[in-house]
Structure formats: C-alpha cells, structure tokens
PDB file of C-alpha atoms in Angstrom:
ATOM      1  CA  UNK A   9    -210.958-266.593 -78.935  1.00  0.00           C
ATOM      2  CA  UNK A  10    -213.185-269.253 -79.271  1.00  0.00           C
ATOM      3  CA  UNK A  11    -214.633-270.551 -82.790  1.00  0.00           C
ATOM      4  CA  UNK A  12    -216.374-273.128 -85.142  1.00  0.00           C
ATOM      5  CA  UNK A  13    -213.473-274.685 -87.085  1.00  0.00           C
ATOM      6  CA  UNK A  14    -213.077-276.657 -89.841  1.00  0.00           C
ATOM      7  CA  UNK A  15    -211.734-280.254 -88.573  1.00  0.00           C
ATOM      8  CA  UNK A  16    -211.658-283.102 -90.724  1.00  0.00           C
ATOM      9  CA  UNK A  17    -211.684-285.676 -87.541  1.00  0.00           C
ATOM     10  CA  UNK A  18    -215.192-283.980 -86.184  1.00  0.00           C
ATOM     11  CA  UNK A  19    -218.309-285.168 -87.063  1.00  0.00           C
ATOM     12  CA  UNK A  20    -219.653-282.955 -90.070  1.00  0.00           C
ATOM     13  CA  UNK A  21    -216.021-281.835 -90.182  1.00  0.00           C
ATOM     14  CA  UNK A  22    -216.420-278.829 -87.451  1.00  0.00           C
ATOM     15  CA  UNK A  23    -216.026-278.252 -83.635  1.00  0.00           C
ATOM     16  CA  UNK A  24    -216.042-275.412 -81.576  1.00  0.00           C
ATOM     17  CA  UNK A  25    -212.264-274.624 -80.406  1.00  0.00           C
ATOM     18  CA  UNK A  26    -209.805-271.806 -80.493  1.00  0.00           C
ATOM     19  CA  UNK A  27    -208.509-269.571 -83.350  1.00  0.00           C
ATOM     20  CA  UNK A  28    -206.073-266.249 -83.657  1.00  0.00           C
ATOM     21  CA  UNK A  29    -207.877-263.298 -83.071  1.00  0.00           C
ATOM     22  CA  UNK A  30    -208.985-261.680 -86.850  1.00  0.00           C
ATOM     23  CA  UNK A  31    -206.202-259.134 -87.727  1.00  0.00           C
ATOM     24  CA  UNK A  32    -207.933-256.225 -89.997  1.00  0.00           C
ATOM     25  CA  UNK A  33    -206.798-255.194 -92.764  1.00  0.00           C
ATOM     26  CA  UNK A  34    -207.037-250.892 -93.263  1.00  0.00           C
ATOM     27  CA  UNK A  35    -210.638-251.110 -95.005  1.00  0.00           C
ATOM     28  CA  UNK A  36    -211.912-253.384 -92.383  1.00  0.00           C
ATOM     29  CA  UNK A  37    -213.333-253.085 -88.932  1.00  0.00           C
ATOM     30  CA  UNK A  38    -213.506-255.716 -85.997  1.00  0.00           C
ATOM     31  CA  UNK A  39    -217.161-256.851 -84.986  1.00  0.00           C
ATOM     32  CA  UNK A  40    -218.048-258.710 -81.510  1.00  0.00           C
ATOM     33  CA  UNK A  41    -220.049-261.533 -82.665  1.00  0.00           C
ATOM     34  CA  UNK A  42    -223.434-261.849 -81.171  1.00  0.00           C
ATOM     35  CA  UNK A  43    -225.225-264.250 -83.412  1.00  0.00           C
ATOM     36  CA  UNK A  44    -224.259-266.118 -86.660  1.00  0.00           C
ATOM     37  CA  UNK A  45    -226.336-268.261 -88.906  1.00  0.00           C
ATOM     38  CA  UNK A  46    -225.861-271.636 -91.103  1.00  0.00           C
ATOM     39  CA  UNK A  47    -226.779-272.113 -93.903  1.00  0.00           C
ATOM     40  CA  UNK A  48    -226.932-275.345 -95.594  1.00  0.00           C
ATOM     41  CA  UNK A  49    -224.306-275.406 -98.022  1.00  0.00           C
ATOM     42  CA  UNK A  50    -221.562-274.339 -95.436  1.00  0.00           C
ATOM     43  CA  UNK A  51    -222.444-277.070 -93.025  1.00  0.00           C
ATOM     44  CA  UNK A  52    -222.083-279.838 -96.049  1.00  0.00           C
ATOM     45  CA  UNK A  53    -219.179-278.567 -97.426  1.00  0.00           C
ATOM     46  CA  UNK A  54    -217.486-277.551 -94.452  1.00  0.00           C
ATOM     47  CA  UNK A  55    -214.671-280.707 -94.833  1.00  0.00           C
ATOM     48  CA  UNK A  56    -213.647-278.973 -97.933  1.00  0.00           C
ATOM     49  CA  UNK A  57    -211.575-276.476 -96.277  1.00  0.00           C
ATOM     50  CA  UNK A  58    -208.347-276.507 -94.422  1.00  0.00           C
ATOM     51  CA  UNK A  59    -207.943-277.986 -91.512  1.00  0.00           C
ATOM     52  CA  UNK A  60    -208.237-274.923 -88.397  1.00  0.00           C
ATOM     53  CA  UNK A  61    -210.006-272.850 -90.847  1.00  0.00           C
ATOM     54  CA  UNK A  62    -212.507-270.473 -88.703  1.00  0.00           C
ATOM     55  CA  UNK A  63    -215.610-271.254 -91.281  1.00  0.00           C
ATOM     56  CA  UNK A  64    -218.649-269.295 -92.000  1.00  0.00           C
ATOM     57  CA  UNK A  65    -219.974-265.766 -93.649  1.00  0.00           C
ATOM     58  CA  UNK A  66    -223.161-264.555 -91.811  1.00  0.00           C
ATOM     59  CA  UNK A  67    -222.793-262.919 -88.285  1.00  0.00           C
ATOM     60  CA  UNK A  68    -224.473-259.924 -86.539  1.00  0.00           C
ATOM     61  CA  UNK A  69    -223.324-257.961 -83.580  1.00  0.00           C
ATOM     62  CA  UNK A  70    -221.253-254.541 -82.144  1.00  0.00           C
ATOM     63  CA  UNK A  71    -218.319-252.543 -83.864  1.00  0.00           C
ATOM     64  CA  UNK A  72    -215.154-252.862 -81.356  1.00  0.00           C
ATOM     65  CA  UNK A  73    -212.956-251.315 -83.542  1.00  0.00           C
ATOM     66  CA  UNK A  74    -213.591-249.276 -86.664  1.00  0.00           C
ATOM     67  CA  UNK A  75    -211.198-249.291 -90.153  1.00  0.00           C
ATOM     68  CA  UNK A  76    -208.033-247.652 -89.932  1.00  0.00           C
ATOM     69  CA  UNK A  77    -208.881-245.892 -93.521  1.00  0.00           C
ATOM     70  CA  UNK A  78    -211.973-244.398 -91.669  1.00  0.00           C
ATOM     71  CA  UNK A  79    -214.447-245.759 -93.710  1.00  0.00           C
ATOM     72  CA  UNK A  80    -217.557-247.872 -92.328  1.00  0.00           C
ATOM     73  CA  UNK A  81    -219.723-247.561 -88.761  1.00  0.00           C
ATOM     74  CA  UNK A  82    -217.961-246.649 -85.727  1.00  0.00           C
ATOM     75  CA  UNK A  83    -217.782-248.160 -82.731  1.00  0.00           C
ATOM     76  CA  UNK A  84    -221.067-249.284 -80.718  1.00  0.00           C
ATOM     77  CA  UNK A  85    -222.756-249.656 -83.941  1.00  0.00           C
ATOM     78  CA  UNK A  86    -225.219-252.775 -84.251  1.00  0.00           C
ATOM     79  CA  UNK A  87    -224.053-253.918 -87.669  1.00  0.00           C
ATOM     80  CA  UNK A  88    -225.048-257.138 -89.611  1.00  0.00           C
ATOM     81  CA  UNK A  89    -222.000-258.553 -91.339  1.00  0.00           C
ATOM     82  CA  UNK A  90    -221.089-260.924 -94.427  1.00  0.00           C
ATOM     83  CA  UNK A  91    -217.454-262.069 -94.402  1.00  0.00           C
ATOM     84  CA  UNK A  92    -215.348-265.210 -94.001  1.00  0.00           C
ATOM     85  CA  UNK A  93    -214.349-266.015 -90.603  1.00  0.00           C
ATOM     86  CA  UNK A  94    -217.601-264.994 -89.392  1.00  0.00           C
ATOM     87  CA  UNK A  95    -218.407-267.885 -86.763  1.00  0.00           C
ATOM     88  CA  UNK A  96    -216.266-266.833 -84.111  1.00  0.00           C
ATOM     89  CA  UNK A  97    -216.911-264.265 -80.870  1.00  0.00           C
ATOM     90  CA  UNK A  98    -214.663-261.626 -83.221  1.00  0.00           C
ATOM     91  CA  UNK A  99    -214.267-261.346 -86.954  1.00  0.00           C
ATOM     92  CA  UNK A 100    -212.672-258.896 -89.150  1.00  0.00           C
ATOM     93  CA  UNK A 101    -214.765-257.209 -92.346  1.00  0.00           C
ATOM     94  CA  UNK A 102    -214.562-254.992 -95.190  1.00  0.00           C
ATOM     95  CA  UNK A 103    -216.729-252.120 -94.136  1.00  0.00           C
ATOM     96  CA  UNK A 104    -218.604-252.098 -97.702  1.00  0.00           C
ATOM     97  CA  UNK A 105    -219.692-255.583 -96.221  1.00  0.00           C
ATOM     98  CA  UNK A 106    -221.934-254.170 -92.932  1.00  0.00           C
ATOM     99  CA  UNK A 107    -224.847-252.600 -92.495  1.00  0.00           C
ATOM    100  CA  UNK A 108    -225.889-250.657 -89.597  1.00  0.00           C
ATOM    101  CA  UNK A 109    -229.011-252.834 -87.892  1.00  0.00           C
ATOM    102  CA  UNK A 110    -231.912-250.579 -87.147  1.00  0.00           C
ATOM    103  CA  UNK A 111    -233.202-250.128 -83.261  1.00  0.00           C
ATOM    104  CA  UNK A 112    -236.236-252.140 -83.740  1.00  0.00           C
ATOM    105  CA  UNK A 113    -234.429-255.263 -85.835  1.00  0.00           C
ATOM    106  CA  UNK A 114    -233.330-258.008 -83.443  1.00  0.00           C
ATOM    107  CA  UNK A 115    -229.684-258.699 -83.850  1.00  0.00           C
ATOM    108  CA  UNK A 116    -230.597-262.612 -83.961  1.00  0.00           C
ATOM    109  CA  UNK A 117    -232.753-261.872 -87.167  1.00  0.00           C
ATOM    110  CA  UNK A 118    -230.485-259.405 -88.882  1.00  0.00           C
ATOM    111  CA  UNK A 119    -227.500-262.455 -88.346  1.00  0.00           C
ATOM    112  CA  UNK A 120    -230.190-264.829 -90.569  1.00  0.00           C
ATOM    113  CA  UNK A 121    -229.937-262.238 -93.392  1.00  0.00           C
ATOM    114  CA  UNK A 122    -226.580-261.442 -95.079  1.00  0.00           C
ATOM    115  CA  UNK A 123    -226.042-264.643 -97.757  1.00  0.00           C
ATOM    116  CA  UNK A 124    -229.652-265.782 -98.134  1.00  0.00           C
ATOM    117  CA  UNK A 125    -231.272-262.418 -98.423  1.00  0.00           C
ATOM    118  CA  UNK A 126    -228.545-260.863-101.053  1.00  0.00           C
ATOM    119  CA  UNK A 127    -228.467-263.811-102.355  1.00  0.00           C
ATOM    120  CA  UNK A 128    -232.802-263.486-102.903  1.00  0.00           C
ATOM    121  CA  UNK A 129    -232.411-259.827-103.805  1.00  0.00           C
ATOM    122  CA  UNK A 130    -230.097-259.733-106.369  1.00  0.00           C
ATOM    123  CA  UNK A 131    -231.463-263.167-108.191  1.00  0.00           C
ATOM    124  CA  UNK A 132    -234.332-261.041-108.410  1.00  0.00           C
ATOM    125  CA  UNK A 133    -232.942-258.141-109.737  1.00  0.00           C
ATOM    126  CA  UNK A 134    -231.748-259.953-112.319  1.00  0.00           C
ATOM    127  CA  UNK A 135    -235.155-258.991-114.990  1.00  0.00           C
ATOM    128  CA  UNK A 136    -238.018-256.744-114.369  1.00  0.00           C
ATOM    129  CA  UNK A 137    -240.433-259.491-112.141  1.00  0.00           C
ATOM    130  CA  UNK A 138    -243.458-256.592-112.373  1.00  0.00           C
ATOM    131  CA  UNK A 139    -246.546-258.950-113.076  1.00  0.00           C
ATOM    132  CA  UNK A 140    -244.325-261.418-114.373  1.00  0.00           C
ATOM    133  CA  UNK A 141    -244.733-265.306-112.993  1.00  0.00           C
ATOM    134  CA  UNK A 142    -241.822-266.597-110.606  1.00  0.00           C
ATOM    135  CA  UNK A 143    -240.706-270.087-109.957  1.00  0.00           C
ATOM    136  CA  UNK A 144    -238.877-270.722-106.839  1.00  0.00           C
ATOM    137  CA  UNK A 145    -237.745-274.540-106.878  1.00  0.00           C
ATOM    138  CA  UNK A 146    -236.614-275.397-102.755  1.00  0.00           C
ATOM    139  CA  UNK A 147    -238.349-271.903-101.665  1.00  0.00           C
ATOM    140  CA  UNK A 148    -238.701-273.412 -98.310  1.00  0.00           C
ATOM    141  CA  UNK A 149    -235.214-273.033 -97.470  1.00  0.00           C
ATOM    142  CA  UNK A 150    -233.462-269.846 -96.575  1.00  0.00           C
ATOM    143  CA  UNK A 151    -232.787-268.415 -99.665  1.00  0.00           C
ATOM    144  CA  UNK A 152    -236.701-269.875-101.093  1.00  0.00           C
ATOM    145  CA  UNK A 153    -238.165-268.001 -98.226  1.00  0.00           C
ATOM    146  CA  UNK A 154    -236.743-264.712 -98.575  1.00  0.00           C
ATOM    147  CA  UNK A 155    -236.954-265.014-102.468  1.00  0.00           C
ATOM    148  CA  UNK A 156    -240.713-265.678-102.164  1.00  0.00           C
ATOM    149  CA  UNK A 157    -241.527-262.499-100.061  1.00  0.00           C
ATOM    150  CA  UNK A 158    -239.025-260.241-102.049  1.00  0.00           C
ATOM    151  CA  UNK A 159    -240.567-261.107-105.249  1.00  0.00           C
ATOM    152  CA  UNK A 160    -244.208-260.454-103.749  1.00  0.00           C
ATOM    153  CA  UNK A 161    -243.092-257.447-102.743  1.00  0.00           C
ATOM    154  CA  UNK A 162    -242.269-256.661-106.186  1.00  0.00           C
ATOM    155  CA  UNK A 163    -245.657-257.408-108.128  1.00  0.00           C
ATOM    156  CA  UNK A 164    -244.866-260.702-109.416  1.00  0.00           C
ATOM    157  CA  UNK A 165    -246.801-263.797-109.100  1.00  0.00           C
ATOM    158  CA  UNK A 166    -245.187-266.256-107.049  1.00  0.00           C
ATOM    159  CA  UNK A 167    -244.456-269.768-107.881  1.00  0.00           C
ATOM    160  CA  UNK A 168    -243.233-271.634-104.600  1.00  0.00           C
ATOM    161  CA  UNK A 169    -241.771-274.703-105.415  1.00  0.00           C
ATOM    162  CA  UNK A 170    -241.135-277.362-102.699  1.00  0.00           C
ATOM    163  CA  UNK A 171    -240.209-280.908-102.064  1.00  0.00           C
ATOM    164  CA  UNK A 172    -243.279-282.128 -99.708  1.00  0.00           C
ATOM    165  CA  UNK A 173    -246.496-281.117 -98.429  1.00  0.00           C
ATOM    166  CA  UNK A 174    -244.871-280.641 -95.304  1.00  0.00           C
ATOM    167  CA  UNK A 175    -242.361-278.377 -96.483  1.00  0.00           C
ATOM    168  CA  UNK A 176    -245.474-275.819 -98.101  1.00  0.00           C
ATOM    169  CA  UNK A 177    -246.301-274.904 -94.420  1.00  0.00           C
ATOM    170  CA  UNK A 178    -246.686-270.840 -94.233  1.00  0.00           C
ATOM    171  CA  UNK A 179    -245.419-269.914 -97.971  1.00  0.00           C
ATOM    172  CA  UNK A 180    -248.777-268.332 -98.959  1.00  0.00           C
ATOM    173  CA  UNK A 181    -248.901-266.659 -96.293  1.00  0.00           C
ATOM    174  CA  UNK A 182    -245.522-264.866 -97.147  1.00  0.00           C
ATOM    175  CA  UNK A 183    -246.934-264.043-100.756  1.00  0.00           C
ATOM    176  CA  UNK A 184    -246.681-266.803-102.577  1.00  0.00           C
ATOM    177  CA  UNK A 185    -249.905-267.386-104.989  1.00  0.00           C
ATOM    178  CA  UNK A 186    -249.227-270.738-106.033  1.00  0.00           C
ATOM    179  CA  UNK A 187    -247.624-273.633-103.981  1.00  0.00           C
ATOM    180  CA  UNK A 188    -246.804-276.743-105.893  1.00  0.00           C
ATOM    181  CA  UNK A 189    -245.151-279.987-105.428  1.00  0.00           C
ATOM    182  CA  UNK A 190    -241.834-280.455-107.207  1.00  0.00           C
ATOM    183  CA  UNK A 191    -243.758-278.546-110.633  1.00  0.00           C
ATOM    184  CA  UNK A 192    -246.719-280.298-110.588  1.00  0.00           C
ATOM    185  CA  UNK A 193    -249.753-278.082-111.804  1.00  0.00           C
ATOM    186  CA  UNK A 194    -247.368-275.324-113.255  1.00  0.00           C
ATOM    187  CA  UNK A 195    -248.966-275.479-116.921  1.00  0.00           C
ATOM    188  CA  UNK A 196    -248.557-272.134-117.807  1.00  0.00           C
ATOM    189  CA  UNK A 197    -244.649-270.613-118.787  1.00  0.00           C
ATOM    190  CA  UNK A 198    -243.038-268.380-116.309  1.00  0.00           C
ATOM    191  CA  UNK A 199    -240.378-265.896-117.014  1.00  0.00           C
ATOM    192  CA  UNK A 200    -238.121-266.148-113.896  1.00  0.00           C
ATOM    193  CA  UNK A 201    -236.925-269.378-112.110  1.00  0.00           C
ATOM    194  CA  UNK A 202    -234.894-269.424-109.461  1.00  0.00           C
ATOM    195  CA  UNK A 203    -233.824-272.693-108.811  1.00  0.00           C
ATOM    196  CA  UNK A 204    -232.283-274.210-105.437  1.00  0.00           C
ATOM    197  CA  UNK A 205    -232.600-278.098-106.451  1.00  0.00           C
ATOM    198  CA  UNK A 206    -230.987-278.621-109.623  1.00  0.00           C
ATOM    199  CA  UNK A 207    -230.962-282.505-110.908  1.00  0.00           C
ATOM    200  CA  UNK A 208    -233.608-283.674-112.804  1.00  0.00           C
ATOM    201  CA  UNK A 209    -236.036-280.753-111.829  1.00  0.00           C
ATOM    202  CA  UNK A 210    -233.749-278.127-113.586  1.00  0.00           C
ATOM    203  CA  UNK A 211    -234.098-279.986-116.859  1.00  0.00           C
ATOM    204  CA  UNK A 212    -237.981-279.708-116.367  1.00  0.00           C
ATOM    205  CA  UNK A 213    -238.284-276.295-115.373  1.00  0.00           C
ATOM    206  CA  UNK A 214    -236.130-275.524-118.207  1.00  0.00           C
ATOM    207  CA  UNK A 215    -239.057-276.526-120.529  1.00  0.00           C
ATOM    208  CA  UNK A 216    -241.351-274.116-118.513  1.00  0.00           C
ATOM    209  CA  UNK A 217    -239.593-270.861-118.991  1.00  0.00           C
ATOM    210  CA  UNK A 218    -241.303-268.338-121.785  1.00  0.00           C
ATOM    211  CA  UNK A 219    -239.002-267.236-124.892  1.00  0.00           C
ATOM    212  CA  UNK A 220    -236.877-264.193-122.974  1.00  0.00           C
ATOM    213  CA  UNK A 221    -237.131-266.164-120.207  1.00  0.00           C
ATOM    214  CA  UNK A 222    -234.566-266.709-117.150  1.00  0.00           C
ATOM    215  CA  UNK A 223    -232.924-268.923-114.820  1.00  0.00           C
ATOM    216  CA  UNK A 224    -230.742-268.135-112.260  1.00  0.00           C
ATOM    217  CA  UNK A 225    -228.923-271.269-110.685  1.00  0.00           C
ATOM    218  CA  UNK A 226    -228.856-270.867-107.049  1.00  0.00           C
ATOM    219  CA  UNK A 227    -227.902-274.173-105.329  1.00  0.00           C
ATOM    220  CA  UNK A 228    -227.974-278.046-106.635  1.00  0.00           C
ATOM    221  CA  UNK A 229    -229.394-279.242-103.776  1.00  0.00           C
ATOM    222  CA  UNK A 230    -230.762-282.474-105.166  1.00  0.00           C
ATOM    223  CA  UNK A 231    -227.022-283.370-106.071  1.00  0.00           C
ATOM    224  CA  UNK A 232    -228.276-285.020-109.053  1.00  0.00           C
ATOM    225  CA  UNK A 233    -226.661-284.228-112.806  1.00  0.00           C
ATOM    226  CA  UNK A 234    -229.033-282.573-115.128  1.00  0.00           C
ATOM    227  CA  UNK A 235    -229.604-283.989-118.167  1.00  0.00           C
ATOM    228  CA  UNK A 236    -231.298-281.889-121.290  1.00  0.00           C
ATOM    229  CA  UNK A 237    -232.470-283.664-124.292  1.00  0.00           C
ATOM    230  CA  UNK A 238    -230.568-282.940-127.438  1.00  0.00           C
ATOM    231  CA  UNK A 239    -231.763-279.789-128.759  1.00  0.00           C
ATOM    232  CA  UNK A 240    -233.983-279.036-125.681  1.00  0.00           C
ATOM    233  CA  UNK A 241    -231.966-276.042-125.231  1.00  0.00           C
ATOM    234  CA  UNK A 242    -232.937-274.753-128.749  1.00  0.00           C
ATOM    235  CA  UNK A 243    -235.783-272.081-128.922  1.00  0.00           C
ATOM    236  CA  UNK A 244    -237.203-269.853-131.433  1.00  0.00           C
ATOM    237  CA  UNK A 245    -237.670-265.829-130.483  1.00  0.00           C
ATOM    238  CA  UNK A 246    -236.210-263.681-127.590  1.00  0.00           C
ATOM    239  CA  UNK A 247    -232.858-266.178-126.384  1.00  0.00           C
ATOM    240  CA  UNK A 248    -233.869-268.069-123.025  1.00  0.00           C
ATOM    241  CA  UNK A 249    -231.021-267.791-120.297  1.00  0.00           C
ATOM    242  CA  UNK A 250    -229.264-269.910-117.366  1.00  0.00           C
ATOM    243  CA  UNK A 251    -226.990-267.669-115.643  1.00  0.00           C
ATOM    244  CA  UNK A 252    -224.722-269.000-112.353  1.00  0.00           C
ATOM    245  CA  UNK A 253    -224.903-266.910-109.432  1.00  0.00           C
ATOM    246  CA  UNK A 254    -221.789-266.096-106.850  1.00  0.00           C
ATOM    247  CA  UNK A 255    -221.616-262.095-106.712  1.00  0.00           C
ATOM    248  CA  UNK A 256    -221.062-261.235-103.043  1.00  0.00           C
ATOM    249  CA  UNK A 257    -219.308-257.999-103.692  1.00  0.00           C
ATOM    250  CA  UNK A 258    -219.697-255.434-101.879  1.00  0.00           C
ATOM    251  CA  UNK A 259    -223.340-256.610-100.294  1.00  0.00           C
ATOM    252  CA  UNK A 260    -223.587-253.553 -97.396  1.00  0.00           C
ATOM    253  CA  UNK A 261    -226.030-251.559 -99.210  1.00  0.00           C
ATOM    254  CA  UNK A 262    -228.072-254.473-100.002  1.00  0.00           C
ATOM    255  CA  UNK A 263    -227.833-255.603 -96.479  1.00  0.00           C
ATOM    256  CA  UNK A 264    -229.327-252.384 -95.425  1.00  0.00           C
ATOM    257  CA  UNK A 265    -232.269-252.598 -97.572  1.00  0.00           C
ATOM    258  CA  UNK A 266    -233.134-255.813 -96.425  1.00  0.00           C
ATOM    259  CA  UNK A 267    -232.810-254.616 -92.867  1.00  0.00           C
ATOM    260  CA  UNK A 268    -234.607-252.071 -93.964  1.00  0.00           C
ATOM    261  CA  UNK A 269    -237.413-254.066 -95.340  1.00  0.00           C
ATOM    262  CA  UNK A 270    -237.490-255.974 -92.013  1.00  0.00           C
ATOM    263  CA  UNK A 271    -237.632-252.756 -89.872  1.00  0.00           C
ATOM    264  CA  UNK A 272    -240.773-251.900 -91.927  1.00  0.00           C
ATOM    265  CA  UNK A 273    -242.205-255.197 -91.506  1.00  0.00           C
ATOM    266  CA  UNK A 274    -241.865-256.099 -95.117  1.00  0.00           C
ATOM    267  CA  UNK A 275    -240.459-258.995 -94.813  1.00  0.00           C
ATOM    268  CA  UNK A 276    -239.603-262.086 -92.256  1.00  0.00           C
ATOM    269  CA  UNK A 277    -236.607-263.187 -91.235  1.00  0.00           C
ATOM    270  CA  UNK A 278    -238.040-266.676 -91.279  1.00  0.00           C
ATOM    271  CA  UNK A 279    -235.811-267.689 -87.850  1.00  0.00           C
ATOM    272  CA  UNK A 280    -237.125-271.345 -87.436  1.00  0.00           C
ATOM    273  CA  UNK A 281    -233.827-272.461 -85.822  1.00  0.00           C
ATOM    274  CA  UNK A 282    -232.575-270.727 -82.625  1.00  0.00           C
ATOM    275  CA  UNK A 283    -229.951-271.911 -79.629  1.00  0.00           C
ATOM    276  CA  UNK A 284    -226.543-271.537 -78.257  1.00  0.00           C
ATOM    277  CA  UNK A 285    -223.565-272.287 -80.532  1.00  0.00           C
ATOM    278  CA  UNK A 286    -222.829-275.168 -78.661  1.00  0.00           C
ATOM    279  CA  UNK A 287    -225.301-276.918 -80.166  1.00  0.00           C
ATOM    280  CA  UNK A 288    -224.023-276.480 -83.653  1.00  0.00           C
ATOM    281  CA  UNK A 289    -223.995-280.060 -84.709  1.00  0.00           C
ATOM    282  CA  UNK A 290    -227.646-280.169 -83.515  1.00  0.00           C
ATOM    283  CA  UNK A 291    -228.538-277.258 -85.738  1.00  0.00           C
ATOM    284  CA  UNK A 292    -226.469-278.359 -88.808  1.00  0.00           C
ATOM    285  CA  UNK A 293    -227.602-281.832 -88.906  1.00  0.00           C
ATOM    286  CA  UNK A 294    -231.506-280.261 -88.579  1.00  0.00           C
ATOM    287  CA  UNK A 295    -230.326-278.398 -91.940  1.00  0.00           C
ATOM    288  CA  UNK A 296    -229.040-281.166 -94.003  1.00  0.00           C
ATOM    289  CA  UNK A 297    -232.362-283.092 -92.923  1.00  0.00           C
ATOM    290  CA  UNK A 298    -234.390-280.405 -94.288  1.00  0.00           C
ATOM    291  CA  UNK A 299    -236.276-279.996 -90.367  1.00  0.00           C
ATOM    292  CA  UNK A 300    -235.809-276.427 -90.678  1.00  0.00           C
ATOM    293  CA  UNK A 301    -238.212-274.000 -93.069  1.00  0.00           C
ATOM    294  CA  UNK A 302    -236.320-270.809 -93.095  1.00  0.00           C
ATOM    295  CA  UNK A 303    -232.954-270.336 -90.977  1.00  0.00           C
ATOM    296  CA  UNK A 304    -230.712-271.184 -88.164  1.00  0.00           C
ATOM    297  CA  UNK A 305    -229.114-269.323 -85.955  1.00  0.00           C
ATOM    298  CA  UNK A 306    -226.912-269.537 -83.160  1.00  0.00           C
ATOM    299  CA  UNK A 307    -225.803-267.252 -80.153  1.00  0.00           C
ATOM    300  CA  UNK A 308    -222.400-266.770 -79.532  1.00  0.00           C
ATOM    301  CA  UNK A 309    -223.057-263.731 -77.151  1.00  0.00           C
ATOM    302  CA  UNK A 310    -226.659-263.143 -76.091  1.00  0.00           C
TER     303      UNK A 310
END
C-alpha cells in the first residue's frame, strides 16, 4: 500500500512510498483511509523516527474490517481515527480510538479533529473555565483554534493569543473576546493558560496567572528556553500550577463529542489547508511557515 514515510534522505525527512499492510492486533480494526491531517509538530519532527516508519496519528475514513475481540464499529462505518501509522490508504486502530462520524460531518473535517481537538478538550477540562478568563498563547494554530471555540462554548472569557496581526484573522468571530498580540493589553490575571509557544512568553504569562491558577503546556513552538527569575515561581495563597500534557488514551469518546459538537454546528473544523496527498511537502512546509490558521488536510481517497 502506498504511504508517507519517514526518510531521512527526503526533504523534511518524508516521501510518499510503499509500506506492509497494518496487521491488527485483536482489539483493533482496519480503516480505509480517506483523509489524514498534519499537524505541525509531526511534520518538524518527522526525521526523528526510523527510517520506513509509516508516520502520522490523525486519519478519517471506512471500517474494512472490524476487531477480532468484537469490540468497536463494524464494517461500512464512517469513523474518525487517532493512531500511529495513520498516513497511509490502510491503518490499523484500537477501537477505543474511533468514533463513528455523523451523516452530516464531512469525512475531510472529522480527519482535522482527532489530536488537536482532544488535545483542546481535555486542556480544558483540566479546571472549571465557567466565567473564568482563558489565555490561549498560538490560538491560531490547530490546537489555538479549537481551544478558543471549546472554551467559548463553555462560559469562559477568551484570551486569544497570537503572534501577528495577520494571524488574529477570524478568532472573534469563533468566540474569542479579547485578541492580543503576544500578551500585550492582558492587565488583568487569568486563571487558565494554555500555552502553544513556550520561550520567553511562558515566563511572562506565568506572571499573569491568579493564585489557583493553571497552565497547561501544550507545544514550545517558539523553541526558545524559558527562563523564570529566581523566586518568580513563589506565590502566596491557593498553589499556581504548570502541568505537561501527552494523555492520548483512549480518545474515542472524546472524538465523538467533538464530532458531535461539529454535527450541531458548535464548532469549526477550521480546514484552511486542503489537497491531494501528493502535495504533502507543499502542505507541511505551509505549516512550519505558519501560512495556515487552523488545519491541513490531505486526501488519500476522495
């Protein structure tokens, strides 16, 4: 089968060549791959991996075959997926990593969902956000853009943090009630960051957050070192937090709310990005430039 693979002689370290088809283990079923997406992260670290390793994690498409324990959708079902392997026309994955794709969800849009949009949710989940204020630092990617509408949609005020004018383009419209520059105009603590940047930014954001405060560290994608002042992490009342983030177990029944959420017209898949696979180097370069506001993705089978 064909397949984006990890090759350290390609530019950005992938090319689109031939792999084993997936072999499923009993709790997993095999999905035909109709669309994947990139995210940014994947595509810069892609030289990372082994050499012939089938990369990626987000992919949407059609149950072939279901698991042998008979857990998970059967076959025909439109499923969005979150697994490794995923950027190929067939991928094996644990059925408590699917979710069935509703009728009037796109399959393209529901492929732009399964790292970002967990990734949104459960960052928010992390503390009650009713009426309480929100930083996003880098909400114009895909995880910023999600994060930004799922935090609207529960009562908080919004925060968006980005690094240009240009990059602010359509973030109020998807809820968010402030829009700032890097953090200039925030005067006021908040009691949830989410921060995608990292770097210098991180250290000032830090100073922001309200006693009980949190911050959930997303991405670094300023791939600068933060540096806090001696004692700047000192602070009198309820403790102040900075917890990593990396729980992608078991993500199907998140995945369905978010498709759910989309069927109801709650919230955009923010698609800015859309062509064949072929043009995957296109598409990944236009992600570590930052020319994309939302996500990319590709079609392996339209």
């Amino acid at each position: 089968m064909r397949a984006l693979i990890v090759d350290p002689d390609a530019p950005g370290s992938l090319r689109l060549g031939t792999a084993a088809e997936p072999v499923p283990g009993p709790h997993q079923l095999v999905v035909e791959v109709r669309h994947i997406s990139l995210n940014r992260g994947e595509v810069a670290f892609a030289g990372q991996l082994p050499p012939g390793t089938v990369h990626g994690y987000d992919a949407a498409g059609v149950v072939t075959h279901p698991a042998a324990d008979g857990s998970g959708p059967v076959p025909g079902t439109r499923v969005a997926a979150f697994g490794t392997g995923a950027w190929a026309e067939r991928m094996a994955v644990d059925t408590t990593a699917v979710a069935a794709v509703p009728a009037q969800v796109d399959l393209a849009d529901a492929a732009a969902l399964p790292m970002a949009g967990v990734t949104a949710l459960r960052t928010l989940r992390s503390r009650s956000i009713l009426g309480r204020r929100v930083l996003i630092t880098g909400a114009a990617g895909g995880v910023g853009r999600y994060a930004v509408q799922l935090a609207a949609l529960g009562g908080a005020h919004v925060i968006a943090s980005v690094g240009s004018a240009a990059r602010a383009e359509g973030l109020a419209k998807l809820g968010a009630d402030e829009v700032v520059i890097g953090l200039d105009g925030v005067d006021r603590p908040v009691d949830l960051i989410l921060d995608n940047v990292g770097g210098p930014q991180l250290a000032d954001a830090w100073k922001l957050l309200a006693p009980g405060g949190g911050v959930q560290n997303i991405g670094w994608a300023s791939g600068e070192p933060a540096v806090f002042e001696p004692y700047s992490l000192f602070s009198i009342g309820p403790a102040k937090t900075m917890s990593t983030f990396g729980d992608v177990h078991e993500v199907g029944p998140d995945l369905a709310t978010l498709l759910g959420f989309v069927a109801a017209g709650k919230l955009s898949p923010e698609v800015d990005w859309r062509g064949s696979w072929e043009r995957f180097a296109e598409a990944g370069q236009a992600l570590l430039d930052r020319r994309i506001g939302g996500k990319a993705v590709l079609d392996v089978l339209a």
